[in-house]
Tab-separated table of C-alpha atoms in Angstrom:
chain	number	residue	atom	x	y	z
A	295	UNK	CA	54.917	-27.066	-32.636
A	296	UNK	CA	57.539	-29.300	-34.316
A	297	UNK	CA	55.200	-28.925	-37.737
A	298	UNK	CA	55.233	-25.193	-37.399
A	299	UNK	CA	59.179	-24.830	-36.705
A	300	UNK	CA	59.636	-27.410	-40.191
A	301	UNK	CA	57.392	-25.222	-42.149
A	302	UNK	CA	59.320	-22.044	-40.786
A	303	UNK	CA	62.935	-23.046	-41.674
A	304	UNK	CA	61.228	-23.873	-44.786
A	305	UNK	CA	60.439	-20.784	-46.028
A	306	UNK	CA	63.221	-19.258	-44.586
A	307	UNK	CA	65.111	-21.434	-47.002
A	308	UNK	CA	62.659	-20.332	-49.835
A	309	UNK	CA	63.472	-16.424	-48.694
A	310	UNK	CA	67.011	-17.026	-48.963
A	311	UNK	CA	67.137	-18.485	-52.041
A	312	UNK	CA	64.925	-15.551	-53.578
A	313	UNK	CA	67.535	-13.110	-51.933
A	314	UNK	CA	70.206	-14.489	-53.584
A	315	UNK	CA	68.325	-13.436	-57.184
A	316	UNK	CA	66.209	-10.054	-56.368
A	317	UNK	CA	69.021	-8.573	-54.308
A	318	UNK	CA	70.919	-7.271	-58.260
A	319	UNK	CA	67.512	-6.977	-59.741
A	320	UNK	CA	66.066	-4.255	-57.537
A	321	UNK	CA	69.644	-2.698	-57.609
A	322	UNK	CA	69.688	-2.585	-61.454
A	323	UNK	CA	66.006	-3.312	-63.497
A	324	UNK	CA	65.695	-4.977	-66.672
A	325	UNK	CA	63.554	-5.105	-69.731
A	326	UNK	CA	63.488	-8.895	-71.413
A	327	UNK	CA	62.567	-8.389	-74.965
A	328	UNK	CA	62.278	-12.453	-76.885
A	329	UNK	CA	64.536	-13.057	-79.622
A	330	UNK	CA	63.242	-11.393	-82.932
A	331	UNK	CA	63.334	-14.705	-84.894
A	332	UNK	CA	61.569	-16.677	-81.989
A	333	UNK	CA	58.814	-14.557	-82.020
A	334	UNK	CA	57.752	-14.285	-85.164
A	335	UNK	CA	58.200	-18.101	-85.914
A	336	UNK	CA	55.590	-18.655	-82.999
A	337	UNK	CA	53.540	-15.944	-84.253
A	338	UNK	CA	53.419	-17.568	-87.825
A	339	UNK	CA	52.798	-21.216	-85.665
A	340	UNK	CA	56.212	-22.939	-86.876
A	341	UNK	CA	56.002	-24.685	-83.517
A	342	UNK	CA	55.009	-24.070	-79.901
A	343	UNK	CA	56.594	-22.300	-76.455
A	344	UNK	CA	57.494	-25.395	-75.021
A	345	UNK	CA	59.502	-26.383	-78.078
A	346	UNK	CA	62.023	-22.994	-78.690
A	347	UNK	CA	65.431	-23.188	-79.730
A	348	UNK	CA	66.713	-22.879	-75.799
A	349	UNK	CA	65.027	-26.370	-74.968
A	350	UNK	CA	66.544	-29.307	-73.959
A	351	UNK	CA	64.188	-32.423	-74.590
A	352	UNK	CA	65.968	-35.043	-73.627
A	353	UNK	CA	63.367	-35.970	-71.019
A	354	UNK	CA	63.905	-38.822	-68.703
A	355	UNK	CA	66.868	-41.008	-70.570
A	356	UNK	CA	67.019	-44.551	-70.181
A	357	UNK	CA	69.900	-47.110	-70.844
A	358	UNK	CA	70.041	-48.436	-74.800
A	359	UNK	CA	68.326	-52.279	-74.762
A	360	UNK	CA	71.543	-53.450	-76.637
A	361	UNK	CA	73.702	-51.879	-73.399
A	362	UNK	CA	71.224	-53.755	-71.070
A	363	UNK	CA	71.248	-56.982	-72.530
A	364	UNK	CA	75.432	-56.599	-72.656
A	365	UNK	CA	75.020	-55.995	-69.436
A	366	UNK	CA	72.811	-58.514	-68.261
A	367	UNK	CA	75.270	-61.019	-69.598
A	368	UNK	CA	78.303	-59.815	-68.433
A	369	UNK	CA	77.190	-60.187	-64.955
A	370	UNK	CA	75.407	-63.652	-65.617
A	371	UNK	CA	78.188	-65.508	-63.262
A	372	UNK	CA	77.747	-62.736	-60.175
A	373	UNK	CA	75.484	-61.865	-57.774
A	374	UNK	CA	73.270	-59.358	-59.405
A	375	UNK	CA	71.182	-58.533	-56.515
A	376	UNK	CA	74.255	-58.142	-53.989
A	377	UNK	CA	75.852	-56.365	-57.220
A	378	UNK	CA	73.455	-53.984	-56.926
A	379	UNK	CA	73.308	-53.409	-53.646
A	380	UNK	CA	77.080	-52.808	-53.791
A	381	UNK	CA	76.678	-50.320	-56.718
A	382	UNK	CA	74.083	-48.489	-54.571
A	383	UNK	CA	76.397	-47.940	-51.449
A	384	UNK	CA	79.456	-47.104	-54.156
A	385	UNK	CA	77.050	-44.501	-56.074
A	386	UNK	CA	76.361	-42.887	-52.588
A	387	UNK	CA	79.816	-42.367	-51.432
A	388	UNK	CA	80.706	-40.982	-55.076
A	389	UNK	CA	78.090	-38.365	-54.415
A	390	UNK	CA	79.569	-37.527	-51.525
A	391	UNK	CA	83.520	-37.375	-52.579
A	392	UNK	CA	85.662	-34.705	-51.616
A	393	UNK	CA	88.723	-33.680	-53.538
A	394	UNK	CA	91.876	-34.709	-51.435
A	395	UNK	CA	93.345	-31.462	-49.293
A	396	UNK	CA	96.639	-30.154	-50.566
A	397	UNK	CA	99.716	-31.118	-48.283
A	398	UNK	CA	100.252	-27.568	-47.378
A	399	UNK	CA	96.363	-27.388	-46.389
A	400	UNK	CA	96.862	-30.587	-44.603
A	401	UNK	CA	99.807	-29.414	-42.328
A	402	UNK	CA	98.495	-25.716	-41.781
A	403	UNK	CA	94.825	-27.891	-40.665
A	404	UNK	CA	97.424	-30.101	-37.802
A	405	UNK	CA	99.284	-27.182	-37.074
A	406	UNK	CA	96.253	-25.560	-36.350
A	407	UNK	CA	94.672	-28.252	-33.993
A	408	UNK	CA	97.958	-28.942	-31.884
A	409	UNK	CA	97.757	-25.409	-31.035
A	410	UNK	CA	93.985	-25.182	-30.337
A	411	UNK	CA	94.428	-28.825	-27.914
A	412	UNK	CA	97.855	-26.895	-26.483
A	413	UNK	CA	95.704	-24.083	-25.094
A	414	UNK	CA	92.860	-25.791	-23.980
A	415	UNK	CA	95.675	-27.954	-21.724
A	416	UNK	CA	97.385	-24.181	-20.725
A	417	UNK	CA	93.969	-23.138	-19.685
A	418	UNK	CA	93.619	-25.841	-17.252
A	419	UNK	CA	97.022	-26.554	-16.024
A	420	UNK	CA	100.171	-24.680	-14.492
A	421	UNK	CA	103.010	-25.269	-16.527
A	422	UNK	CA	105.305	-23.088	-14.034
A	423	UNK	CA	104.806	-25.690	-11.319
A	424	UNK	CA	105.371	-28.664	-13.385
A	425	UNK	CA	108.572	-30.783	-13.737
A	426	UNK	CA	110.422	-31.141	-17.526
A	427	UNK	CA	109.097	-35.191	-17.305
A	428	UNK	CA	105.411	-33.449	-16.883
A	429	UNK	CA	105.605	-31.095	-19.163
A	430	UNK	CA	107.375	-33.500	-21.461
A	431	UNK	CA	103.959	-36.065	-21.400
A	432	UNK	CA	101.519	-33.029	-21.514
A	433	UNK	CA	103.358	-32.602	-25.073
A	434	UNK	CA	102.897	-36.162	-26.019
A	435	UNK	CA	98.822	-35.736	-24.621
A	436	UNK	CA	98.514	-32.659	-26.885
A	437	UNK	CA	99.927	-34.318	-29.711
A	438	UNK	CA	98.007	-37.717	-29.608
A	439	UNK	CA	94.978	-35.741	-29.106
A	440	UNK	CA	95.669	-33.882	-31.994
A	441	UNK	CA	96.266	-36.500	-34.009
A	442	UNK	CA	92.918	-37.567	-33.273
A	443	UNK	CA	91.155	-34.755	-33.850
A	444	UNK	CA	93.110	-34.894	-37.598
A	445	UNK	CA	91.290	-37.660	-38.141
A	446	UNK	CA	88.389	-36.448	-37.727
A	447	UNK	CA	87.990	-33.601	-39.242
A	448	UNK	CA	90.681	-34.303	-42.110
A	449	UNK	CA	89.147	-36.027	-45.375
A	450	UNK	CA	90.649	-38.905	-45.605
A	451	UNK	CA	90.615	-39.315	-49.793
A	452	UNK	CA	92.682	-41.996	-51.139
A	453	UNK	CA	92.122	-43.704	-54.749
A	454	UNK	CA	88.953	-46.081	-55.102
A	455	UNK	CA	90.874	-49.446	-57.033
A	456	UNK	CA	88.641	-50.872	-59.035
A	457	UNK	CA	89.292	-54.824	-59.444
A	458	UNK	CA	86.849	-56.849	-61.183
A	459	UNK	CA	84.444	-56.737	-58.518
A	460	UNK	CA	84.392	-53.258	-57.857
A	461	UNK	CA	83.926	-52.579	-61.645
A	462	UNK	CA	81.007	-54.052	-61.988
A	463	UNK	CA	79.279	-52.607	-58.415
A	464	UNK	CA	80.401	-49.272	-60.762
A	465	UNK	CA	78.429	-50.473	-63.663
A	466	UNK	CA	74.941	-51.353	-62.103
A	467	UNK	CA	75.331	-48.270	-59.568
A	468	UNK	CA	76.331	-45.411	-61.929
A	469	UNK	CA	76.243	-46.232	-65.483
A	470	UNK	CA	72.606	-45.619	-65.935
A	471	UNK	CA	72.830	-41.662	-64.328
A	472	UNK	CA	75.890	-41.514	-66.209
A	473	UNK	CA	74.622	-42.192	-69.325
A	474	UNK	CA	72.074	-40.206	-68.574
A	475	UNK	CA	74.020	-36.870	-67.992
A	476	UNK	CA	75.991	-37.309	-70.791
A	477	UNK	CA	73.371	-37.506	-73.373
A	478	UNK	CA	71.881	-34.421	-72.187
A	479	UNK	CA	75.193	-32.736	-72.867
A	480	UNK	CA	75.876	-34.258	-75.605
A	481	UNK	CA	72.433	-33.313	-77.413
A	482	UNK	CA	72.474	-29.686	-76.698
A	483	UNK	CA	75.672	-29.837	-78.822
A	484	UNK	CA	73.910	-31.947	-81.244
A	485	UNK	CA	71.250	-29.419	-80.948
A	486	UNK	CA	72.831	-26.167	-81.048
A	487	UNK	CA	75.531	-27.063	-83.794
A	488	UNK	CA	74.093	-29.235	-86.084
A	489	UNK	CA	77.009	-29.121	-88.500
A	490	UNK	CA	79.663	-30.421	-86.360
A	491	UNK	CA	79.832	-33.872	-86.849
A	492	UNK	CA	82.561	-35.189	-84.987
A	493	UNK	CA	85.082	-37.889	-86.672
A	494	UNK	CA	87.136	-38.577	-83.258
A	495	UNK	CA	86.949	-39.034	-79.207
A	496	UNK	CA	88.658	-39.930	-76.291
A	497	UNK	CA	87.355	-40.398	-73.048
A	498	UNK	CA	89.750	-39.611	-70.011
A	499	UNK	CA	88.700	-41.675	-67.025
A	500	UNK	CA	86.348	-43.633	-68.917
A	501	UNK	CA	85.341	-46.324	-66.506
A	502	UNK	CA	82.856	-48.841	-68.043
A	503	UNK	CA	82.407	-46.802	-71.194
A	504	UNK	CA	79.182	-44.266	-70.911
A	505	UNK	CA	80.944	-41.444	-72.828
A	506	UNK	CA	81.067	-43.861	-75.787
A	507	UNK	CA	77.467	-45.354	-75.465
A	508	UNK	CA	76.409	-41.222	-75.577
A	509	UNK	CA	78.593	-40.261	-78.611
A	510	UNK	CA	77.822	-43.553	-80.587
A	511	UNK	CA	73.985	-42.970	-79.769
A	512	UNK	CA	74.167	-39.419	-81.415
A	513	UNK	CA	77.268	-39.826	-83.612
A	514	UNK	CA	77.813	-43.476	-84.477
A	515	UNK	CA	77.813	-42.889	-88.503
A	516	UNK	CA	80.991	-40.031	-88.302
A	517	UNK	CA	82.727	-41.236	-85.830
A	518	UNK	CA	85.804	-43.280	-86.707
A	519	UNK	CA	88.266	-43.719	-83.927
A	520	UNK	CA	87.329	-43.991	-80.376
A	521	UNK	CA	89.614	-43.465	-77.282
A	522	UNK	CA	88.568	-44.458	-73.715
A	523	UNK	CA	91.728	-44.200	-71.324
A	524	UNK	CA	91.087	-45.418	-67.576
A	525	UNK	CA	93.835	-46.688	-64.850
A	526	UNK	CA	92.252	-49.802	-64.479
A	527	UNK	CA	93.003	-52.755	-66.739
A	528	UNK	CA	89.973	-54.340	-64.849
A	529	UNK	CA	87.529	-51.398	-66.227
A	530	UNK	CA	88.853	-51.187	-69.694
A	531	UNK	CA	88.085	-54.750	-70.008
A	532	UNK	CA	84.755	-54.386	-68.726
A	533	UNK	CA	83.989	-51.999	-71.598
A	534	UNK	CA	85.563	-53.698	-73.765
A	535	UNK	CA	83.400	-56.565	-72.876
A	536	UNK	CA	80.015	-54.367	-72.981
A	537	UNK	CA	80.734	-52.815	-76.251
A	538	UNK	CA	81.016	-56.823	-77.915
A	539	UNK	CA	77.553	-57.479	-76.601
A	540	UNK	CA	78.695	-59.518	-73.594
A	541	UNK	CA	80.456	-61.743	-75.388
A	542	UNK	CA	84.325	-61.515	-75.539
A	543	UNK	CA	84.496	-63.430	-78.395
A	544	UNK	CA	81.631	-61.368	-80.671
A	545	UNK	CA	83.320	-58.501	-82.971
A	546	UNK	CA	82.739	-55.087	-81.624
A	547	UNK	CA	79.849	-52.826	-82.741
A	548	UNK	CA	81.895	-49.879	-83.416
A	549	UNK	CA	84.574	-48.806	-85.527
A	550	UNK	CA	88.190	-48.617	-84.211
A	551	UNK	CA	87.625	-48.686	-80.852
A	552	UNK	CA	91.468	-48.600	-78.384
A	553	UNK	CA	91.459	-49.104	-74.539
A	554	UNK	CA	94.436	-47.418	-72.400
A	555	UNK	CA	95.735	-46.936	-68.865
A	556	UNK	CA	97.447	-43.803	-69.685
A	557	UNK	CA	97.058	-40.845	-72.134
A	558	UNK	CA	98.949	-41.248	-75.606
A	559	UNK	CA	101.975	-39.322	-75.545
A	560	UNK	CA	101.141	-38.431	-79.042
A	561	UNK	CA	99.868	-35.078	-80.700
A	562	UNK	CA	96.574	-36.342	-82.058
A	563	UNK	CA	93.877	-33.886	-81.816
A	564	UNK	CA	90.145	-34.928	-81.438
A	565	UNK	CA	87.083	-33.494	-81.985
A	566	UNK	CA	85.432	-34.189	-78.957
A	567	UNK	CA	87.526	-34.545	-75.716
A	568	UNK	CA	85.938	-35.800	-72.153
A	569	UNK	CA	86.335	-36.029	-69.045
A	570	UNK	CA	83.744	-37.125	-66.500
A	571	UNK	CA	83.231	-37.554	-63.093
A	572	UNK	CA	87.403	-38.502	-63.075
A	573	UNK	CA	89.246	-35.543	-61.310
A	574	UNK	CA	88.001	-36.470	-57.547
A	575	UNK	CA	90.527	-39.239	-58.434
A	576	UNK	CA	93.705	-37.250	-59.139
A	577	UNK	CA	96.084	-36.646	-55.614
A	578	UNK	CA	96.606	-32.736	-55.892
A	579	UNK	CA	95.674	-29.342	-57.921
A	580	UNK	CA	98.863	-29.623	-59.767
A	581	UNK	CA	98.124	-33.411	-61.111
A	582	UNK	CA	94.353	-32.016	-62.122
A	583	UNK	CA	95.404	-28.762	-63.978
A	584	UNK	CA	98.663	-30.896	-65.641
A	585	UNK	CA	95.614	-33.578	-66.964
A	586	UNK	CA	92.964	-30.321	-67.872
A	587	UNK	CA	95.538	-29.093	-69.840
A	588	UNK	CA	96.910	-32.263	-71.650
A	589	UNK	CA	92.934	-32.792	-72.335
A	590	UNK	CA	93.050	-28.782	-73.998
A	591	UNK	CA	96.036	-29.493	-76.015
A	592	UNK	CA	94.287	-32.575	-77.590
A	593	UNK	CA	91.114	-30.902	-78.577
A	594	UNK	CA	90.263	-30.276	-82.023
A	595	UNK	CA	86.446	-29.457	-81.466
A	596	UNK	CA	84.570	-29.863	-77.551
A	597	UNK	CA	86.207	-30.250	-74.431
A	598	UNK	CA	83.691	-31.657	-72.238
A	599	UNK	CA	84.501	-31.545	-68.297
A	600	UNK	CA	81.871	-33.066	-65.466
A	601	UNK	CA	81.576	-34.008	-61.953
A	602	UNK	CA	79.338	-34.183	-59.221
A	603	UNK	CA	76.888	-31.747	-58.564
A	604	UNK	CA	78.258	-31.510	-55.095
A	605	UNK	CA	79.707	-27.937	-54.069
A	606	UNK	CA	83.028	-30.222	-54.318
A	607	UNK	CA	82.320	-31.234	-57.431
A	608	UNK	CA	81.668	-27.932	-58.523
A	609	UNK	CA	84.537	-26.720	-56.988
A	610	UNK	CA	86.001	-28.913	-59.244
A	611	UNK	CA	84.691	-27.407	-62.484
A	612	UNK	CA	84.835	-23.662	-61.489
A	613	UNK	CA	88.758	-24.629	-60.712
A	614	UNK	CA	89.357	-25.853	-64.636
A	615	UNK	CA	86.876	-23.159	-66.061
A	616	UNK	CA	89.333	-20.710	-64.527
A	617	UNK	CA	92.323	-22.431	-64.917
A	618	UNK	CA	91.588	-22.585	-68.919
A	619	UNK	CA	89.955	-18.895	-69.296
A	620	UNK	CA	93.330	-17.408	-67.081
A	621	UNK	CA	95.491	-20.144	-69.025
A	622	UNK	CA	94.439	-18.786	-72.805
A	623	UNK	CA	93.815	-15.257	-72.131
A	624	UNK	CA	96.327	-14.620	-74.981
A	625	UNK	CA	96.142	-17.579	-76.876
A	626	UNK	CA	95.469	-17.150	-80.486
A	627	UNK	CA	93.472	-19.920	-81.144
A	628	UNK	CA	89.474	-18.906	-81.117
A	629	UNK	CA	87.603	-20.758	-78.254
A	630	UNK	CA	84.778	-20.074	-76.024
A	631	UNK	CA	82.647	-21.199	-72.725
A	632	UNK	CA	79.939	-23.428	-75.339
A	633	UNK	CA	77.941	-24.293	-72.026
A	634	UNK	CA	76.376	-23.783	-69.111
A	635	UNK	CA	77.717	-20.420	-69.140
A	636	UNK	CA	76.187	-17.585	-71.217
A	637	UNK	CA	79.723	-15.229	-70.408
A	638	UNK	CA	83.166	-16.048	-69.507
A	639	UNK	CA	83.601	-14.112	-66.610
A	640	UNK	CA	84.135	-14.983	-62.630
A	641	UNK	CA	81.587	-17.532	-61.902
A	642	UNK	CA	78.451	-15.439	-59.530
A	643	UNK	CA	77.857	-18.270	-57.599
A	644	UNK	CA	81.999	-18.287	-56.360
A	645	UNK	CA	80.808	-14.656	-55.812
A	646	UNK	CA	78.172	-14.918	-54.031
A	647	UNK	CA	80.772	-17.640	-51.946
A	648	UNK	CA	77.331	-19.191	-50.023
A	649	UNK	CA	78.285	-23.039	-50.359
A	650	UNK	CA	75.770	-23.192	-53.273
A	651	UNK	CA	76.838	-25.182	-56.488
A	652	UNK	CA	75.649	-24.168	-59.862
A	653	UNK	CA	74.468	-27.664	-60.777
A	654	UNK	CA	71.596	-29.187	-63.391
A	655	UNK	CA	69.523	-32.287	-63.010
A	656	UNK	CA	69.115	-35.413	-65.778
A	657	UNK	CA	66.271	-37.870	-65.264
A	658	UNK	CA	66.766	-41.159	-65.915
A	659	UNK	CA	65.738	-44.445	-65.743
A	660	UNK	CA	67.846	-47.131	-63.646
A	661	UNK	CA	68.847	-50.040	-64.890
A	662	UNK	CA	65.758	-52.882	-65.661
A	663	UNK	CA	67.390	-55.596	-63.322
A	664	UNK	CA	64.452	-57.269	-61.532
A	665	UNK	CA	62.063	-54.823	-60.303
A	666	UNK	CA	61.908	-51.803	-62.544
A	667	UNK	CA	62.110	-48.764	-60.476
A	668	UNK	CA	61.098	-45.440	-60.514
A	669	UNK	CA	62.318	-42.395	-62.146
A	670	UNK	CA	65.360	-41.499	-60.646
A	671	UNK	CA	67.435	-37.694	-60.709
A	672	UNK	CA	71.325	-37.169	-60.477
A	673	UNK	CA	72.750	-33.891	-59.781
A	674	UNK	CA	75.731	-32.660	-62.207
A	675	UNK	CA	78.460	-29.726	-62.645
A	676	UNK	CA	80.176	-29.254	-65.678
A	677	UNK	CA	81.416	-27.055	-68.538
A	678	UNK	CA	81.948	-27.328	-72.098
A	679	UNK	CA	84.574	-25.518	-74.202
A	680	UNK	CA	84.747	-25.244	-78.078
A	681	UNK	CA	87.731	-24.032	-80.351
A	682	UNK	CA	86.264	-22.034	-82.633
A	683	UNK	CA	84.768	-18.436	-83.088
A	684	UNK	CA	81.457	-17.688	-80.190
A	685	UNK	CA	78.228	-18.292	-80.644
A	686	UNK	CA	75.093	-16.469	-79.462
A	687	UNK	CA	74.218	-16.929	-75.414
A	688	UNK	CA	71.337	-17.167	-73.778
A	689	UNK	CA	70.211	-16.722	-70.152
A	690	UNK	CA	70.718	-20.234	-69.019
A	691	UNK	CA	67.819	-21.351	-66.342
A	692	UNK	CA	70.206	-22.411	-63.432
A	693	UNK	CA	67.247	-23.564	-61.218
A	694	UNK	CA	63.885	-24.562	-61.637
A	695	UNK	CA	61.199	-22.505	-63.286
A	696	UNK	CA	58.488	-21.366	-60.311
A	697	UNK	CA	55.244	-21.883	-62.391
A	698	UNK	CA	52.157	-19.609	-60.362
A	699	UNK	CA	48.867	-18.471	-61.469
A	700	UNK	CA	49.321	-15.804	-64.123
A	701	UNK	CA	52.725	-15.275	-63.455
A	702	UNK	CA	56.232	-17.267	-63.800
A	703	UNK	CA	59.502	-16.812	-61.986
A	704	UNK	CA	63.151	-17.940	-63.737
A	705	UNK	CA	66.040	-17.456	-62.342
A	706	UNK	CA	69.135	-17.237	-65.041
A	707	UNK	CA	72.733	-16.518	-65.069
A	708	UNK	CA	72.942	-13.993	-67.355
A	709	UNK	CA	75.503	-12.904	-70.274
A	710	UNK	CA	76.778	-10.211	-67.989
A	711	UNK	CA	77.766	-12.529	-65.068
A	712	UNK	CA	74.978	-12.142	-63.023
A	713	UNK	CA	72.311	-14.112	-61.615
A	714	UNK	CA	69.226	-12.793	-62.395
A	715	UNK	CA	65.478	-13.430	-61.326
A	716	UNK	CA	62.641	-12.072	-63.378
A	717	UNK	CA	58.906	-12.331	-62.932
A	718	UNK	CA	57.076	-12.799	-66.364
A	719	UNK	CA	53.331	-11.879	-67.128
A	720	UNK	CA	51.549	-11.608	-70.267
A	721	UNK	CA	50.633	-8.556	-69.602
A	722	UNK	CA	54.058	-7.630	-69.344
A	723	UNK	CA	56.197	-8.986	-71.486
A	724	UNK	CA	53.635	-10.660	-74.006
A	725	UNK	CA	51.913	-13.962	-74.477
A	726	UNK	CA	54.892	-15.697	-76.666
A	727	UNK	CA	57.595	-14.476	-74.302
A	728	UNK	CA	55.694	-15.506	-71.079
A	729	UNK	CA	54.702	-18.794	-72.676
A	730	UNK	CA	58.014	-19.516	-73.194
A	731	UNK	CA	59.446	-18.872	-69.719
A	732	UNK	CA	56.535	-20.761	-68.372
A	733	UNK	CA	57.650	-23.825	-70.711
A	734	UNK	CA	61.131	-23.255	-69.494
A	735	UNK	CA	62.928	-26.252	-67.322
A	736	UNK	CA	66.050	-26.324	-65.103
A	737	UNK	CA	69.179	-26.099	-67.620
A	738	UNK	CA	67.314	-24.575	-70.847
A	739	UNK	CA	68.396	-21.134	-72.381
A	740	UNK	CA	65.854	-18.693	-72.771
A	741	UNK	CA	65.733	-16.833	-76.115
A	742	UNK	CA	65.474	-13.597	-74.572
A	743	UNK	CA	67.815	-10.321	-74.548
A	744	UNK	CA	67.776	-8.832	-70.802
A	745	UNK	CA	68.802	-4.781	-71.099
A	746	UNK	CA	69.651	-3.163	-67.891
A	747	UNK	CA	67.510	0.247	-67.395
């Protein structure tokens, strides 16, 4: 019986999720035509399905050896093992961060519970018959119980401090999915704009340095100044440490490299701009939109923004996306949504307003510390912006590809703002187009052009 009711909710799950695609595409039909180009390059055999222009083959990503080693001897005079199992309970409650509520949030929530205790009392007691002194301890009763229930159902955020302990139960518990999901980012710029080669970056919130380990992995030759600001002093000299090679006293690997507790008050501009997995640390709205914009104004090139793939942390990213698209509605500098988005409209999933995030997935490998693990998977939000005029969108594959005999299903957020599930065949929609959805993973584009009918 208990088998049965698991494999029920199951595919009542599974139904749900299918509603939440098939529900627009019975109301409006589509043909899916594959882009011109695409087709006839597989047609002439330039390369195969599984390798068009909307892939991203990044595959499972695993730490560079020269960050490993770094690491290995930066934590030489620790514990690694208890390290590690420190890093493990940190990474967990990271996943599970919530942004802090907003004071006026917070006293509406108490406001709300004093009167919700003060009637359950009402409902059980007299008040006519009582004295003032009664009625004057009933009030303190509601409000201590009140109180209580605030802390219970109130997130209690406050800032994680990260001494020199803490910073390295950071490194061993998040660098290596960090890394991770910034490569994959990172190379679908790479990918899709293979002329930008960026000269400058700066890293807000950089912790123990993974956004520079990703752009120096892809753009070590043209990059020239590098710019990782963190609150910490303990962090920044962590990655200070980890970029000499584990040795404070080796010269650095990179060019020009400057480590800061605040942003520069200056006007330099540079060409790629991040921030990631950093805002669940700001106190309010106002200080997150105040540092999303300060990030916009020094961008030259990307602007890079991730968190969590938690509904919070998407919450997160839909907030800025918005923010910025409301923010330079009449700006006259050219810029544009560069990814995950095909469109720059409301986000469908807000629409939809189910609790579901529009997240992705990187692979990776965990750090080789004793006993190599297995594969591992981290869940991210995020958006990238670019100054500069748009480029051609894709679909984007915002959950996994359903592979079934003679038949695929992807389900895409679409250029017009829509999620979007389509069932390909070869009989269809042809062998190169079906191929190609079939070859199609969680987080590619599809070269296709969906026309409503």
């Amino acid at each position: 019986m208990a088998s049965f009711i698991i494999k029920r909710n199951k595919m009542f799950h599974c139904y749900l999720q299918r509603c939440l695609y098939t529900t627009r595409s019975k109301l409006a039909p589509a043909s899916v035509t594959l882009d011109e180009s695409t087709d006839q390059a597989l047609d002439a055999g330039k390369f195969k399905p599984r390798q068009h222009e909307g892939r991203l083959t990044t595959g499972c990503i695993s730490v560079p050896e020269s960050i490993v080693s770094a690491i290995l001897r930066s934590c030489k005079d620790h514990p690694v093992k208890a390290l590690q199992a420190e890093g493990i309970k940190l990474d967990n409650f990271l996943r599970s961060r919530k942004a802090p509520l907003e004071h006026n949030a917070i006293r509406q929530k108490i406001k709300d519970l004093r009167q919700s205790v003060g009637e359950d009392f009402k409902s059980k007691l007299d008040v006519s018959t009582m004295s003032e002194e009664r009625i004057t301890y009933i009030n303190t009763v509601i409000e201590a119980q009140a109180k209580k229930r605030a802390k219970q159902q109130i997130y209690a955020w406050k800032p994680i401090v990260y001494n020199q302990f803490k910073s390295l139960q950071y490194l061993l518990g998040r660098s290596a999915a960090e890394y991770a999901v910034l490569m994959r980012i990172f190379d679908e710029i790479r990918h899709r704009d293979a002329e930008f080669k960026p000269r400058s970056f700066i890293d807000f919130g950089s912790g123990v340095g993974t956004g520079t380990w990703a752009v120096s992995t892809l753009w070590k030759d043209h990059i020239f100044e590098y710019v990782s600001i963190d609150a910490s002093a303990e962090m920044n000299e962590l990655a200070e440490l980890l970029i000499r090679g584990g040795e404070i006293n080796k010269a650095m690997s990179l060019r020009t490299v400057y480590y800061r507790q605040f942003l520069p008050a200056s006007r330099n501009r540079y060409d790629i701009v991040l921030s990631a997995f950093s805002l669940f640390e700001l106190p309010s709205k106002k200080n997150r939109l105040e540092v999303i914009e300060n990030l916009w104004n020094k961008c030259d090139g990307y602007l890079v923004l991730v968190e969590q793939g938690s509904y919070a942390g998407f919450s997160l990213i839909e907030e800025a996306r918005e923010f910025l698209l409301e923010k330079f509605k009449t700006s006259e500098v050219a810029y544009h949504i560069f990814s995950p988005c095909p469109h720059q409209q409301q986000c469908p999933r807000m629409q939809l307003d189910d609790g579901t995030p529009c997240n992705f997935e990187a692979s990776y490998n965990p750090l080789p510390l004793g006993k190599t693990g297995e594969v591992s998977k981290f869940l991210y939000s995020y958006v990238v912006f670019k100054k500069g005029e748009p480029c051609t969108h894709y679909p984007r594959l915002v959950r996994q590809t359903l592979v079934r005999s003679k038949h695929s299903i992807c389900r895409m957020c679409t250029e017009n703002g829509k999620l979007q599930e389509i069932i390909f065949t070869a009989s269809k929609h042809g062998k190169n187009l079906y191929r190609c959805a079939r070859a199609s993973k969680w987080g590619d584009q599809l070269p296709v052009k969906i026309n409503e009918v």
